[in-house]
XYZ file of C-alpha atoms in Angstrom:
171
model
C -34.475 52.395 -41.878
C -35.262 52.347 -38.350
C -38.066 49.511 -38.479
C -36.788 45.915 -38.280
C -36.491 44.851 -41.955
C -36.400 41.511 -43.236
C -34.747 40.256 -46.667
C -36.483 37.064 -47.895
C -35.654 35.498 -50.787
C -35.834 32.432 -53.018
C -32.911 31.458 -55.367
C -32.790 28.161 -57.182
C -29.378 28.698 -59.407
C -27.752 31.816 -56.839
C -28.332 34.838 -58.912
C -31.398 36.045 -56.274
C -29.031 35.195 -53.268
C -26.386 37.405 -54.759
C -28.772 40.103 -55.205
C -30.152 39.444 -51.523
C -26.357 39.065 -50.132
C -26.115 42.463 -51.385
C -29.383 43.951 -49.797
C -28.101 42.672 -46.471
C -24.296 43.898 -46.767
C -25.440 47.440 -47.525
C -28.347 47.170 -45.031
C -27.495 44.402 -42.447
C -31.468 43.546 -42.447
C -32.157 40.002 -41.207
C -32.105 37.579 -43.853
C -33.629 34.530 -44.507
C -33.686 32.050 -47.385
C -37.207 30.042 -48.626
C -35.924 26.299 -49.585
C -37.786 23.995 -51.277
C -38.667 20.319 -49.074
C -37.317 18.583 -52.483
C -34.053 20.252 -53.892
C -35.013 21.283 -57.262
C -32.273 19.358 -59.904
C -30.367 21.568 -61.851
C -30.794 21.520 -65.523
C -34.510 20.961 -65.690
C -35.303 24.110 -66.647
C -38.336 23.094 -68.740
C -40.180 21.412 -66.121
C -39.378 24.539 -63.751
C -40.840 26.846 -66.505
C -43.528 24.552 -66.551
C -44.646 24.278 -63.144
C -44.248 28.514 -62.592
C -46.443 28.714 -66.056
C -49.174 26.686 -64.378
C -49.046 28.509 -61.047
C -47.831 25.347 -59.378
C -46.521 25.746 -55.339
C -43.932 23.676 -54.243
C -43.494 22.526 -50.628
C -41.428 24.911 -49.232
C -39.133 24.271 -45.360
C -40.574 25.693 -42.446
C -38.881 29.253 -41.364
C -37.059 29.781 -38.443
C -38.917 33.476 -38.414
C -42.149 35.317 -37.315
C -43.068 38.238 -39.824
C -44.989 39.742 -37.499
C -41.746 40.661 -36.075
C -40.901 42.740 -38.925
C -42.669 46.224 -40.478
C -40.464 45.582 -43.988
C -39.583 42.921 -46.336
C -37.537 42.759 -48.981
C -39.189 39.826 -51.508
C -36.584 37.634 -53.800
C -37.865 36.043 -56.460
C -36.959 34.803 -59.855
C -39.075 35.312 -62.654
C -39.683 31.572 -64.806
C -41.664 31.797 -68.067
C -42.948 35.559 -67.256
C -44.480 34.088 -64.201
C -43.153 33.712 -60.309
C -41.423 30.304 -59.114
C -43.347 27.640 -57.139
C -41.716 28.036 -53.960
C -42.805 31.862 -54.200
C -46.526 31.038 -55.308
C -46.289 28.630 -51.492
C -44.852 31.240 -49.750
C -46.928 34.064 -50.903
C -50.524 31.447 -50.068
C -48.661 31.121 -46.599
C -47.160 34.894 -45.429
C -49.314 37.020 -43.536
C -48.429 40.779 -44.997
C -50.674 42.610 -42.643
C -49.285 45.556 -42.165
C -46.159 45.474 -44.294
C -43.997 47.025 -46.431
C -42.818 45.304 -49.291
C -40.122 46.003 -51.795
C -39.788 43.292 -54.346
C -36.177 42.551 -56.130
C -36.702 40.212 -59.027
C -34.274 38.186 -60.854
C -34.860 37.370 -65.008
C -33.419 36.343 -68.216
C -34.551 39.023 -70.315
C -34.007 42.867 -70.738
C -37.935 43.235 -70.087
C -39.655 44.375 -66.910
C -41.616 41.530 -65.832
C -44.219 43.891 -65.226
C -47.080 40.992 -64.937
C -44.781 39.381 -62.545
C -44.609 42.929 -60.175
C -48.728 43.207 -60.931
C -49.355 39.785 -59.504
C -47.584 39.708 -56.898
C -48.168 43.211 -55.438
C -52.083 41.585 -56.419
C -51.333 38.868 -53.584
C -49.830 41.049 -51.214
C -52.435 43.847 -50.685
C -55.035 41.095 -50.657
C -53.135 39.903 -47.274
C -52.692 43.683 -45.747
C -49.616 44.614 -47.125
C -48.246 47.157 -49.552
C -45.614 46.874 -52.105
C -43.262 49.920 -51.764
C -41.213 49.384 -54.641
C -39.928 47.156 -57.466
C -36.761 46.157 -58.965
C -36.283 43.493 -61.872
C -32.384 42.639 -62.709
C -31.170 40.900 -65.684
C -29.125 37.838 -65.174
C -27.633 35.947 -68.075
C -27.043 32.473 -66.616
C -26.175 29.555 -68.404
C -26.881 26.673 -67.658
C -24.080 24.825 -69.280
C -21.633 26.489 -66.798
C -24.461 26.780 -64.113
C -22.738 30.354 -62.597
C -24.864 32.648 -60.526
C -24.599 36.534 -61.707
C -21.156 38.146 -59.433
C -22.307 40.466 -57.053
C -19.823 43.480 -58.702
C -22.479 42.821 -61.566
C -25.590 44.145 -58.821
C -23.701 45.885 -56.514
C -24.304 49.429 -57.815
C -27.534 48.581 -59.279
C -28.853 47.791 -55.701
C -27.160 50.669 -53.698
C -28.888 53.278 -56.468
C -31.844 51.255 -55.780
C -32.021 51.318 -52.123
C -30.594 54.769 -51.874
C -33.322 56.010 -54.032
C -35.913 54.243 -51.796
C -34.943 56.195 -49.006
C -33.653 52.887 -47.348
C -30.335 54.426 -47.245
C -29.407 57.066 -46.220
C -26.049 58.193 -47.250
């Protein structure tokens, strides 16, 4: 892709960071992470749910990037009771997409394909000037006894087939 691409993500537990990690070592795209002001504690998972199944936004940190700098993005998110994270919902009210490419790469629990989760968001993307390219949902089966973020040998071929077929790589 000759067009400066950007991978952006959120990831409370890791699983969407491994899945972004992966993006950028087959890709070498800038990358940058969207962190919540207040560090979410692990093991409330029912408040989290909560708050996504509401539409809450969370204050996110300010980014050390312009999009504007950037013709594609690669969106991380995680998908909390069938619905998109709080620190997405902020940072999709604040992103300008004017202009953009977007391919969304969503982590969930389930086998499903969060397909309100795609419709929504690809919803509050075109309504800023952007256009979501393509989609990919991956299953992650985290517990949250042991608190372990999916390995990336459990994406890695997953997302190569995925960007390869997206013409993104070109091998």
């Amino acid at each position: 892709m000759k067009n400066r691409s950007l991978i952006v993500y959120y990831s409370w537990i890791g699983s969407t960071e491994v899945v972004a990690k992966e993006i950028h070592r087959l890709t070498k795209f800038d990358i940058q992470k969207i962190e919540e002001k207040k560090k979410r504690a692990l093991g409330k998972i029912a408040g989290a749910a909560m708050g996504a199944f509401l539409g809450f936004k969370s204050s996110i940190k300010p980014m050390d990037f312009e999009l504007k700098e950037y013709e594609n993005i690669f969106l991380g998110a995680q998908v909390w009771a069938g619905k998109t994270a709080p620190a997405i919902n902020k940072y999709l009210k604040k992103a300008s997409f004017k202009d953009k490419k977007v391919w969304l790469f969503l982590t969930k629990g389930d086998e499903n394909i969060p397909q309100q989760v795609i419709e929504s968001i690809t919803k509050r993307i075109e309504k800023k000037g952007g256009k979501v390219v393509d989609s990919i949902s991956i299953t992650t089966k985290w517990d949250p006894k042991t608190n372990v973020p999916i390995a990336p040998e459990e994406v890695r071929d997953v997302v190569h087939d995925w960007l390869k077929k997206g013409g993104v790589l070109e091998e």
